[in-house]
């Protein structure tokens, strides 16, 4: 199903100076809430590996896992553009492999676009996907799939390289770019130089839009979150409180009381 948000609508929002909202989601329940809140983009991020599967990095996430989660998110969404995140080694090997894997997100999972990490190095892949009719969101700066090459999840400060990556991505036909872990003065310059929207995460206020990892911003995660995450709810506390109360009432024999019984 075509969602209400299209690539041309997003580019128009940038032209009009209207900020773009984006969040990740991985399942039907949360995707439905995010969609109904009017968030414009839902990324089924490979952060899946860390926040849902409990792994140390995003690297082990597979194509089949990403397709599974993207399909259930897409089924929940009527408004938001759903973007499938291409896992590590699903697009770096060859253009043919990238095309085949990107196509699965649109064909099998119902996504409207894909995201992949990298700048100059993946510009030829972006160009091929876009020419084939697959909208691509790029992702530069702190690219978690390169965690080992970066020596950790580190803020990226090479301004010349970031600007070159951003320009090449735009020239290749990407419809937007995620800027992750970049000082705000550099994000401001990139945003000013591009026609396509920049979506920031840990990249300051000057981007055209913002994205956060949903369990982090809802406080579902009890682990330490990065400095750029603002917690808009404290679901970990609310949920664990509810679970303890349930356990207490079952053990003391007060649940189910009369009102929860059939006659
Ligand atoms: O995988 C992910 O959730 C992402 C966002 C952090 C942009 O790439």
XYZ file of N, CA and C and ligand atoms in Angstrom:
797
model
N 0.848 -1.206 0.000
C 0.000 0.000 0.000
C 0.886 1.260 0.000
N 0.510 2.236 -0.799
C 1.258 3.500 -0.832
C 0.933 4.315 0.421
N 1.946 4.697 1.186
C 1.666 5.508 2.384
C 1.453 6.956 1.977
N 0.937 7.741 2.923
C 0.638 9.155 2.633
C 1.917 9.948 2.387
N 2.989 9.506 2.998
C 4.262 10.239 2.877
C 5.090 9.662 1.730
N 5.452 10.531 0.808
C 6.236 10.111 -0.362
C 7.572 10.861 -0.350
N 8.468 10.437 -1.217
C 9.776 11.104 -1.272
C 9.601 12.565 -1.691
N 8.684 12.821 -2.641
C 8.520 14.224 -3.081
C 7.916 15.084 -1.971
N 7.038 14.480 -1.150
C 6.462 15.232 -0.014
C 7.586 15.618 0.969
N 8.511 14.711 1.190
C 9.605 14.983 2.140
C 10.513 16.097 1.622
N 10.781 16.074 0.324
C 11.642 17.119 -0.253
C 10.919 18.470 -0.195
N 9.602 18.442 -0.404
C 8.800 19.679 -0.313
C 8.816 20.212 1.131
N 8.785 19.295 2.100
C 8.828 19.729 3.509
C 10.133 20.481 3.776
N 11.226 19.973 3.211
C 12.500 20.693 3.386
C 12.399 22.084 2.749
N 11.886 22.143 1.522
C 11.784 23.440 0.826
C 10.947 24.429 1.646
N 9.897 23.893 2.305
C 8.995 24.760 3.086
C 9.510 25.028 4.503
N 10.630 24.417 4.854
C 11.175 24.609 6.210
C 10.371 23.890 7.274
N 9.614 22.844 6.856
C 8.822 22.082 7.832
C 9.653 20.894 8.309
N 9.840 20.784 9.601
C 10.690 19.717 10.152
C 10.053 18.341 9.924
N 10.910 17.350 9.713
C 10.467 15.973 9.438
C 10.714 15.113 10.686
N 9.697 14.304 11.047
C 9.859 13.427 12.214
C 10.070 11.987 11.747
N 10.946 11.300 12.425
C 11.209 9.897 12.096
C 11.537 9.139 13.373
N 11.147 7.870 13.416
C 11.474 6.988 14.543
C 11.718 5.594 13.992
N 12.338 4.754 14.785
C 12.433 3.352 14.384
C 11.231 2.608 14.960
N 10.927 1.444 14.378
C 9.963 0.508 14.975
C 10.308 -0.864 14.428
N 9.884 -1.888 15.164
C 10.272 -3.254 14.783
C 9.096 -4.221 14.820
N 7.935 -3.760 15.358
C 6.787 -4.667 15.461
C 5.479 -3.918 15.221
N 4.391 -4.694 15.109
C 3.085 -4.154 14.735
C 2.541 -3.184 15.785
N 2.617 -3.585 17.066
C 2.041 -2.779 18.155
C 2.628 -1.369 18.205
N 3.929 -1.298 18.235
C 4.582 0.011 18.341
C 4.485 0.783 17.030
N 4.577 0.078 15.897
C 4.499 0.762 14.602
C 3.146 1.461 14.462
N 2.087 0.800 14.937
C 0.746 1.382 14.859
C 0.672 2.691 15.664
N 1.283 2.679 16.857
C 1.270 3.895 17.690
C 2.085 5.010 17.034
N 3.223 4.653 16.487
C 4.088 5.665 15.859
C 3.370 6.247 14.636
N 2.753 5.381 13.852
C 2.040 5.824 12.648
C 0.884 6.750 13.032
N 0.128 6.349 14.064
C -1.034 7.150 14.468
C -0.616 8.477 15.100
N 0.614 8.546 15.577
C 1.109 9.816 16.140
C 1.489 10.800 15.035
N 1.438 10.347 13.792
C 1.729 11.252 12.674
C 3.205 11.426 12.356
N 4.004 10.479 12.810
C 5.451 10.499 12.481
C 5.586 10.183 10.982
N 6.428 10.961 10.294
C 6.459 10.826 8.835
C 7.233 9.616 8.306
N 8.287 9.232 9.009
C 9.095 8.092 8.514
C 9.273 7.080 9.624
N 9.085 5.804 9.292
C 9.411 4.740 10.251
C 10.508 3.886 9.629
N 11.632 3.851 10.298
C 12.759 3.050 9.851
C 12.770 1.741 10.637
N 12.748 0.626 9.925
C 12.908 -0.658 10.606
C 14.420 -0.890 10.645
N 15.043 -0.232 11.601
C 16.499 -0.127 11.643
C 17.164 -1.457 11.977
N 18.421 -1.577 11.554
C 19.166 -2.764 11.978
C 19.626 -2.610 13.433
N 19.246 -1.488 14.066
C 19.367 -1.358 15.525
C 18.559 -2.473 16.190
N 17.669 -3.094 15.419
C 16.990 -4.331 15.795
C 17.933 -5.294 16.528
N 19.134 -5.443 15.982
C 20.103 -6.375 16.563
C 20.434 -6.026 18.001
N 20.528 -4.723 18.287
C 20.934 -4.303 19.630
C 19.737 -4.146 20.561
N 18.662 -3.483 20.105
C 17.583 -3.171 21.054
C 16.532 -4.274 21.175
N 16.387 -5.101 20.147
C 15.386 -6.174 20.216
C 16.052 -7.527 20.481
N 17.193 -7.764 19.805
C 17.831 -9.080 19.929
C 18.886 -9.133 21.034
N 19.235 -7.962 21.605
C 20.189 -7.938 22.721
C 21.635 -8.199 22.326
N 21.971 -7.947 21.055
C 23.356 -8.179 20.618
C 24.208 -6.922 20.819
N 25.526 -7.077 20.735
C 26.429 -5.958 21.038
C 26.537 -4.965 19.885
N 26.277 -5.425 18.656
C 26.361 -4.545 17.483
C 25.213 -4.891 16.537
N 25.134 -4.122 15.440
C 24.084 -4.392 14.435
C 24.552 -5.434 13.411
N 25.804 -5.826 13.474
C 26.389 -6.641 12.398
C 25.721 -8.006 12.162
N 25.256 -8.704 13.210
C 24.703 -10.038 12.939
C 23.314 -10.049 12.286
N 22.643 -8.911 12.193
C 21.265 -8.899 11.660
C 21.255 -9.427 10.218
N 20.296 -10.313 9.929
C 20.254 -10.940 8.598
C 19.163 -10.316 7.731
N 19.213 -10.596 6.445
C 18.176 -10.131 5.516
C 16.817 -10.700 5.917
N 16.761 -12.000 6.221
C 15.458 -12.601 6.543
C 14.850 -11.978 7.798
N 15.689 -11.688 8.792
C 15.165 -11.032 10.010
C 14.638 -9.636 9.670
N 15.386 -8.906 8.860
C 14.961 -7.546 8.500
C 13.665 -7.562 7.698
N 13.544 -8.512 6.803
C 12.315 -8.618 5.996
C 11.135 -8.947 6.908
N 11.329 -9.880 7.831
C 10.260 -10.271 8.763
C 9.749 -9.055 9.544
N 10.680 -8.286 10.126
C 10.265 -7.140 10.946
C 9.684 -6.018 10.079
N 10.246 -5.805 8.899
C 9.741 -4.726 8.036
C 8.313 -5.044 7.586
N 8.053 -6.306 7.301
C 6.706 -6.686 6.837
C 5.658 -6.429 7.920
N 5.980 -6.748 9.183
C 4.956 -6.542 10.227
C 4.800 -5.054 10.550
N 5.864 -4.289 10.405
C 5.746 -2.831 10.608
C 4.927 -2.221 9.472
N 5.223 -2.608 8.242
C 4.526 -2.018 7.081
C 3.029 -2.303 7.159
N 2.657 -3.480 7.667
C 1.241 -3.839 7.782
C 0.503 -2.907 8.746
N 1.226 -2.325 9.683
C 0.592 -1.455 10.691
C 0.458 -0.004 10.228
N 1.139 0.347 9.147
C 1.258 1.778 8.803
C 0.369 2.204 7.655
N -0.346 3.298 7.889
C -1.186 3.885 6.832
C -0.632 5.228 6.397
N 0.069 5.892 7.287
C 0.511 7.265 7.043
C 2.014 7.346 6.764
N 2.792 6.767 7.642
C 4.257 6.942 7.573
C 4.869 6.217 6.380
N 5.977 6.760 5.893
C 6.784 6.031 4.916
C 7.603 4.985 5.685
N 7.509 3.735 5.262
C 8.257 2.663 5.936
C 9.546 2.384 5.154
N 10.662 2.443 5.883
C 11.977 2.268 5.258
C 12.644 1.020 5.835
N 13.047 0.120 4.961
C 13.768 -1.088 5.394
C 15.263 -0.793 5.426
N 15.922 -1.243 6.475
C 17.355 -0.956 6.647
C 18.161 -2.146 6.131
N 19.041 -1.891 5.176
C 19.787 -3.007 4.586
C 20.892 -3.467 5.544
N 20.847 -4.753 5.947
C 21.828 -5.245 6.921
C 23.255 -5.275 6.377
N 24.186 -5.357 7.307
C 25.613 -5.474 6.972
C 25.814 -6.635 6.002
N 26.549 -6.383 4.934
C 26.906 -7.326 3.874
C 25.736 -7.738 2.971
N 24.650 -6.952 3.009
C 23.559 -7.247 2.072
C 23.670 -6.373 0.832
N 24.607 -5.391 0.834
C 24.727 -4.484 -0.316
C 26.178 -4.149 -0.662
N 27.115 -4.578 0.163
C 28.523 -4.202 -0.059
C 29.228 -5.127 -1.055
N 28.737 -6.366 -1.243
C 29.445 -7.358 -2.048
C 29.431 -7.060 -3.537
N 28.240 -6.800 -4.067
C 28.124 -6.487 -5.498
C 26.829 -5.730 -5.728
N 26.781 -5.028 -6.852
C 25.569 -4.258 -7.159
C 24.388 -5.204 -7.382
N 24.641 -6.353 -8.009
C 23.548 -7.313 -8.256
C 22.947 -7.806 -6.946
N 23.818 -8.089 -5.980
C 23.331 -8.565 -4.685
C 22.550 -7.451 -3.977
N 23.070 -6.233 -4.058
C 22.390 -5.091 -3.432
C 20.999 -4.912 -4.035
N 20.922 -5.041 -5.345
C 19.650 -4.869 -6.058
C 18.647 -5.949 -5.635
N 19.124 -7.167 -5.590
C 18.254 -8.294 -5.215
C 17.736 -8.099 -3.782
N 18.630 -7.727 -2.872
C 18.228 -7.576 -1.476
C 17.343 -6.349 -1.256
N 17.675 -5.236 -1.912
C 16.845 -4.033 -1.764
C 15.443 -4.303 -2.316
N 15.395 -5.017 -3.425
C 14.106 -5.348 -4.035
C 13.210 -6.132 -3.093
N 13.805 -6.997 -2.276
C 12.997 -7.803 -1.342
C 12.229 -6.913 -0.359
N 12.840 -5.784 0.048
C 12.146 -4.907 1.007
C 10.855 -4.350 0.417
N 10.878 -4.035 -0.886
C 9.675 -3.476 -1.517
C 8.708 -4.588 -1.919
N 9.259 -5.674 -2.449
C 8.436 -6.749 -3.007
C 7.814 -7.635 -1.928
N 8.614 -8.051 -0.939
C 8.120 -9.009 0.064
C 7.636 -8.328 1.338
N 8.255 -7.175 1.695
C 7.980 -6.601 3.020
C 7.067 -5.381 2.976
N 6.812 -4.842 1.802
C 5.895 -3.697 1.714
C 6.515 -2.363 2.113
N 7.846 -2.289 2.152
C 8.496 -0.994 2.432
C 8.383 -0.103 1.194
N 8.543 1.208 1.404
C 8.532 2.142 0.273
C 9.930 2.597 -0.099
N 10.926 2.258 0.733
C 12.291 2.714 0.489
C 13.245 1.838 1.297
N 14.525 1.958 0.980
C 15.541 1.268 1.790
C 16.564 2.294 2.274
N 17.265 1.941 3.354
C 18.381 2.769 3.829
C 19.647 1.929 3.794
N 20.746 2.563 3.439
C 22.037 1.884 3.536
C 23.098 2.862 4.021
N 24.152 2.310 4.609
C 25.198 3.141 5.234
C 26.358 3.379 4.272
N 26.894 4.605 4.326
C 28.090 4.903 3.543
C 27.881 6.097 2.629
N 29.001 6.659 2.161
C 28.954 7.830 1.287
C 29.485 7.503 -0.087
N 30.649 8.089 -0.406
C 31.270 7.907 -1.725
C 31.346 6.413 -2.091
N 31.704 5.582 -1.102
C 31.926 4.149 -1.368
C 30.681 3.428 -1.877
N 29.485 3.941 -1.548
C 28.260 3.237 -1.978
C 27.453 4.054 -2.991
N 28.041 5.124 -3.506
C 27.298 5.989 -4.442
C 26.849 5.214 -5.684
N 27.707 4.292 -6.168
C 27.316 3.518 -7.364
C 26.138 2.583 -7.065
N 26.092 2.068 -5.840
C 24.970 1.193 -5.451
C 23.681 2.019 -5.397
N 23.770 3.196 -4.776
C 22.587 4.066 -4.664
C 22.060 4.391 -6.069
N 22.972 4.727 -6.960
C 22.579 5.111 -8.319
C 21.814 3.982 -9.008
N 22.314 2.769 -8.859
C 21.660 1.624 -9.515
C 20.270 1.374 -8.922
N 20.175 1.406 -7.587
C 18.877 1.139 -6.949
C 17.859 2.191 -7.372
N 18.285 3.450 -7.354
C 17.363 4.545 -7.687
C 16.915 4.420 -9.149
N 17.839 4.090 -10.032
C 17.488 3.929 -11.458
C 16.513 2.772 -11.656
N 16.565 1.802 -10.737
C 15.663 0.651 -10.833
C 14.296 0.972 -10.218
N 14.188 2.103 -9.546
C 12.887 2.478 -8.972
C 12.798 2.239 -7.479
N 13.937 2.072 -6.830
C 13.935 1.840 -5.374
C 14.460 3.104 -4.685
N 13.586 3.839 -3.981
C 14.070 5.031 -3.274
C 15.081 4.658 -2.179
N 16.146 5.449 -2.098
C 17.209 5.139 -1.131
C 17.455 6.307 -0.184
N 17.483 5.974 1.103
C 17.940 6.916 2.123
C 19.380 6.518 2.466
N 20.281 7.485 2.434
C 21.679 7.188 2.772
C 21.901 7.463 4.262
N 23.090 7.131 4.761
C 23.393 7.250 6.202
C 24.894 7.470 6.319
N 25.285 8.643 6.790
C 26.720 8.947 6.904
C 27.056 9.438 8.319
N 28.361 9.568 8.565
C 28.812 9.988 9.896
C 29.154 8.746 10.688
N 28.552 8.630 11.882
C 28.760 7.422 12.679
C 27.877 6.329 12.070
N 28.497 5.455 11.310
C 27.749 4.376 10.655
C 28.008 3.085 11.439
N 27.003 2.620 12.205
C 27.252 1.519 13.146
C 27.779 0.234 12.500
N 27.482 0.021 11.199
C 28.002 -1.200 10.563
C 29.528 -1.155 10.417
N 30.124 0.040 10.562
C 31.592 0.159 10.473
C 32.213 0.319 11.860
N 31.520 -0.162 12.884
C 31.986 0.046 14.268
C 33.438 -0.406 14.470
N 33.803 -1.517 13.855
C 35.166 -2.026 14.076
C 36.209 -1.159 13.368
N 35.831 -0.647 12.191
C 36.756 0.217 11.460
C 36.906 1.571 12.162
N 35.806 2.057 12.777
C 35.839 3.358 13.463
C 36.499 3.251 14.843
N 36.687 2.004 15.314
C 37.271 1.801 16.655
C 36.260 2.119 17.743
N 34.987 1.864 17.477
C 33.932 2.104 18.472
C 32.866 3.026 17.902
N 31.825 3.277 18.692
C 30.741 4.170 18.262
C 31.190 5.609 18.545
N 31.898 6.202 17.586
C 32.555 7.492 17.831
C 31.991 8.595 16.957
N 31.890 9.798 17.530
C 31.470 10.981 16.773
C 32.445 11.192 15.614
N 31.923 11.513 14.425
C 32.753 11.692 13.221
C 32.898 13.185 12.928
N 34.161 13.635 12.759
C 34.425 15.079 12.680
C 35.173 15.511 11.424
N 35.353 14.601 10.452
C 36.107 14.958 9.249
C 35.171 15.699 8.284
N 35.169 17.016 8.421
C 34.195 17.849 7.697
C 34.275 17.672 6.176
N 35.500 17.702 5.626
C 35.644 17.602 4.167
C 35.077 16.287 3.658
N 35.410 15.228 4.375
C 34.943 13.907 3.947
C 33.417 13.813 4.048
N 32.862 14.347 5.145
C 31.405 14.277 5.334
C 30.674 15.073 4.250
N 31.231 16.246 3.928
C 30.595 17.068 2.882
C 30.682 16.374 1.521
N 31.810 15.738 1.254
C 31.956 15.038 -0.025
C 30.991 13.841 -0.092
N 30.921 13.082 1.007
C 29.980 11.949 1.059
C 28.555 12.435 0.778
N 28.173 13.520 1.461
C 26.803 14.027 1.330
C 26.505 14.446 -0.110
N 27.425 15.146 -0.746
C 27.208 15.609 -2.124
C 27.096 14.423 -3.086
N 27.983 13.431 -2.904
C 27.972 12.277 -3.805
C 26.677 11.467 -3.680
N 26.190 11.382 -2.457
C 24.939 10.654 -2.207
C 23.771 11.348 -2.909
N 23.765 12.664 -2.762
C 22.686 13.432 -3.407
C 22.775 13.274 -4.928
N 23.982 13.392 -5.477
C 24.159 13.246 -6.926
C 23.743 11.851 -7.395
N 23.931 10.859 -6.528
C 23.569 9.483 -6.905
C 22.061 9.269 -6.895
N 21.312 10.188 -6.275
C 19.849 10.096 -6.336
C 19.154 9.740 -5.043
N 19.877 9.700 -3.916
C 19.217 9.417 -2.633
C 18.156 10.491 -2.368
N 17.051 10.089 -1.700
C 15.989 11.073 -1.440
C 16.150 11.746 -0.088
N 17.018 11.183 0.773
C 17.335 11.837 2.045
C 18.575 11.165 2.629
N 19.099 11.763 3.672
C 20.299 11.192 4.288
C 20.228 11.323 5.808
N 20.526 10.218 6.489
C 20.646 10.248 7.952
C 22.058 10.729 8.290
N 22.133 11.721 9.181
C 23.424 12.195 9.697
C 23.515 11.727 11.138
N 24.430 10.823 11.410
C 24.527 10.284 12.784
C 25.870 10.648 13.412
N 25.816 11.103 14.677
C 27.037 11.351 15.448
C 27.971 12.327 14.781
N 27.429 13.498 14.434
C 28.211 14.531 13.738
C 28.054 15.843 14.525
N 29.121 16.602 14.739
C 28.963 17.887 15.442
C 27.961 18.781 14.708
N 27.204 19.563 15.469
C 26.082 20.303 14.873
C 26.521 21.348 13.847
N 27.745 21.913 13.996
C 28.155 22.911 12.992
C 28.397 22.254 11.632
N 28.855 20.996 11.633
C 29.068 20.300 10.351
C 27.707 19.899 9.751
N 26.793 19.400 10.587
C 25.442 19.034 10.084
C 24.761 20.245 9.475
N 24.984 21.409 10.090
C 24.360 22.643 9.585
C 24.862 22.926 8.159
N 26.178 22.774 7.955
C 26.734 23.028 6.615
C 26.204 22.012 5.605
N 26.164 20.738 5.998
C 25.669 19.700 5.070
C 24.213 20.009 4.710
N 23.418 20.326 5.723
C 21.985 20.594 5.499
C 21.800 21.779 4.546
N 22.639 22.785 4.699
C 22.515 23.977 3.841
C 22.932 23.679 2.403
N 23.869 22.727 2.237
C 24.381 22.471 0.873
C 23.562 21.470 0.077
N 22.683 20.719 0.766
C 21.913 19.688 0.055
C 20.490 20.147 -0.247
N 19.942 19.644 -1.355
C 18.528 19.860 -1.672
C 17.672 18.814 -0.958
N 18.263 17.633 -0.692
C 17.490 16.554 -0.051
C 17.528 16.728 1.470
N 16.473 16.254 2.165
C 16.435 16.436 3.619
C 17.498 15.627 4.367
N 18.064 16.256 5.403
C 18.967 15.561 6.318
C 18.162 15.199 7.563
N 18.344 13.970 8.019
C 17.624 13.495 9.207
C 18.687 13.184 10.257
N 18.679 13.932 11.347
C 19.762 13.825 12.316
C 19.484 12.869 13.458
N 20.556 12.255 13.926
C 20.515 11.491 15.180
C 21.864 11.762 15.842
N 21.834 12.528 16.925
C 23.091 12.974 17.513
C 23.817 13.922 16.577
N 23.066 14.755 15.845
C 23.673 15.657 14.864
C 23.117 17.079 14.994
N 22.480 17.371 16.104
C 22.049 18.742 16.389
C 20.715 19.131 15.767
N 20.360 20.371 16.065
C 19.036 20.915 15.739
C 18.887 21.373 14.294
N 20.022 21.571 13.611
C 19.955 22.227 12.297
C 19.572 21.286 11.160
N 19.435 19.993 11.455
C 19.042 19.054 10.392
C 17.588 19.328 10.004
N 17.180 18.785 8.835
C 15.801 19.010 8.378
C 14.804 18.175 9.176
N 15.280 17.127 9.810
C 14.396 16.282 10.619
C 15.220 15.551 11.659
N 14.537 14.784 12.487
C 15.208 14.036 13.555
C 14.703 12.606 13.578
N 15.592 11.699 13.952
C 15.194 10.301 14.185
C 15.784 9.840 15.508
N 15.060 9.008 16.221
C 15.599 8.354 17.425
C 15.211 6.880 17.386
N 15.932 6.088 18.149
C 15.614 4.665 18.288
C 14.473 4.566 19.307
N 13.353 3.984 18.880
C 12.111 4.043 19.669
C 12.257 3.523 21.113
N 12.796 2.330 21.342
C 12.884 1.870 22.735
C 13.751 2.784 23.602
N 14.741 3.438 22.997
C 15.581 4.368 23.772
C 14.764 5.594 24.190
N 14.023 6.191 23.258
C 13.326 7.446 23.576
C 12.079 7.208 24.427
N 11.567 5.968 24.414
C 10.420 5.667 25.279
C 10.865 5.125 26.637
N 12.178 4.978 26.819
C 12.685 4.495 28.111
C 12.308 3.051 28.385
N 12.201 2.223 27.328
C 11.909 0.793 27.529
C 13.189 0.092 27.938
N 14.270 0.670 27.479
C 15.587 0.115 27.649
C 16.164 0.562 28.997
N 16.586 -0.392 29.844
C 17.162 0.063 31.117
C 18.649 0.330 30.992
N 19.219 -0.063 29.820
C 20.660 0.158 29.625
C 20.946 1.635 29.400
N 22.217 2.019 29.560
C 22.638 3.404 29.328
C 22.398 3.737 27.855
N 21.832 4.916 27.610
C 21.609 5.319 26.217
C 22.590 6.441 25.862
N 22.838 6.651 24.554
C 23.779 7.717 24.174
C 23.317 9.103 24.636
N 24.269 10.025 24.724
C 24.033 11.399 25.208
C 22.915 12.112 24.455
N 22.768 11.824 23.151
C 21.788 12.559 22.343
C 20.344 12.084 22.535
N 20.145 11.023 23.325
C 18.783 10.487 23.480
C 18.040 11.224 24.591
N 16.912 11.828 24.242
C 16.014 12.375 25.266
C 14.941 11.322 25.527
N 14.684 11.028 26.813
C 13.656 10.041 27.138
C 12.322 10.742 27.295
N 11.382 10.413 26.398
C 10.058 11.045 26.417
C 9.064 10.255 27.268
N 9.471 9.088 27.749
C 8.626 8.287 28.639
C 9.565 7.388 29.438
N 8.995 6.760 30.485
C 9.815 5.851 31.294
C 9.091 4.512 31.358
N 8.965 3.874 30.191
C 8.174 2.647 30.120
C 8.797 1.496 30.899
N 10.103 1.486 31.063
C 10.739 0.401 31.818
C 10.171 0.370 33.239
N 10.086 1.559 33.851
C 9.559 1.639 35.214
C 8.077 1.265 35.243
N 7.300 1.829 34.296
C 5.857 1.546 34.280
C 5.583 0.057 34.075
N 6.306 -0.540 33.149
C 6.047 -1.950 32.826
C 6.481 -2.860 33.977
N 7.651 -2.613 34.543
C 8.109 -3.505 35.617
C 7.218 -3.360 36.862
N 6.688 -2.144 37.078
C 5.740 -1.933 38.188
C 4.489 -2.787 37.971
N 3.952 -2.733 36.748
C 2.759 -3.520 36.407
C 3.015 -5.016 36.573
N 4.160 -5.471 36.158
C 4.487 -6.902 36.239
C 4.611 -7.354 37.700
N 5.235 -6.508 38.543
C 5.387 -6.875 39.964
C 4.028 -6.933 40.647
N 3.155 -5.982 40.305
C 1.825 -5.942 40.909
C 1.029 -7.191 40.530
N 1.116 -7.586 39.252
C 0.433 -8.791 38.758
C 0.931 -10.013 39.531
N 2.249 -10.120 39.641
C 2.850 -11.258 40.328
C 2.380 -11.313 41.794
N 2.369 -10.138 42.442
C 1.966 -10.048 43.857
C 0.506 -10.520 44.016
N -0.378 -10.016 43.121
C -1.808 -10.320 43.255
C -2.101 -11.794 42.979
N -1.403 -12.390 42.001
C -1.607 -13.823 41.727
C -1.132 -14.625 42.928
N 0.025 -14.283 43.457
C 0.588 -15.055 44.570
C -0.237 -14.924 45.848
N -0.808 -13.738 46.083
C -1.597 -13.573 47.323
C -3.055 -13.997 47.114
N -3.427 -14.363 45.871
C -4.777 -14.855 45.597
C -5.818 -13.759 45.464
N -5.458 -12.557 45.055
C -6.452 -11.479 44.882
C -6.776 -11.222 43.405
N -6.040 -11.809 42.485
C -6.383 -11.735 41.059
C -6.558 -13.153 40.549
N -7.635 -13.475 39.800
C -8.724 -12.603 39.369
C -9.815 -12.460 40.435
N -10.226 -11.220 40.716
C -11.345 -10.962 41.635
C -12.645 -11.148 40.854
N -13.800 -10.998 41.518
C -15.121 -11.306 40.932
C -15.348 -10.633 39.574
N -14.915 -9.384 39.452
C -15.195 -8.636 38.204
C -14.507 -9.215 36.971
N -13.521 -10.078 37.177
C -12.823 -10.676 36.037
C -13.241 -12.124 35.802
N -14.343 -12.545 36.453
C -14.828 -13.934 36.320
C -15.985 -14.012 35.361
N -16.172 -15.180 34.701
C -17.407 -15.452 33.949
C -18.429 -16.023 34.895
N -19.714 -15.700 34.666
C -20.820 -16.278 35.502
C -21.408 -17.449 34.756
O 19.383 1.131 12.674
C 18.920 2.211 13.050
O 18.041 2.291 13.911
C 19.456 3.418 12.435
C 19.056 4.719 13.038
C 19.832 4.928 14.270
C 19.200 5.835 12.082
O 20.219 3.337 11.516
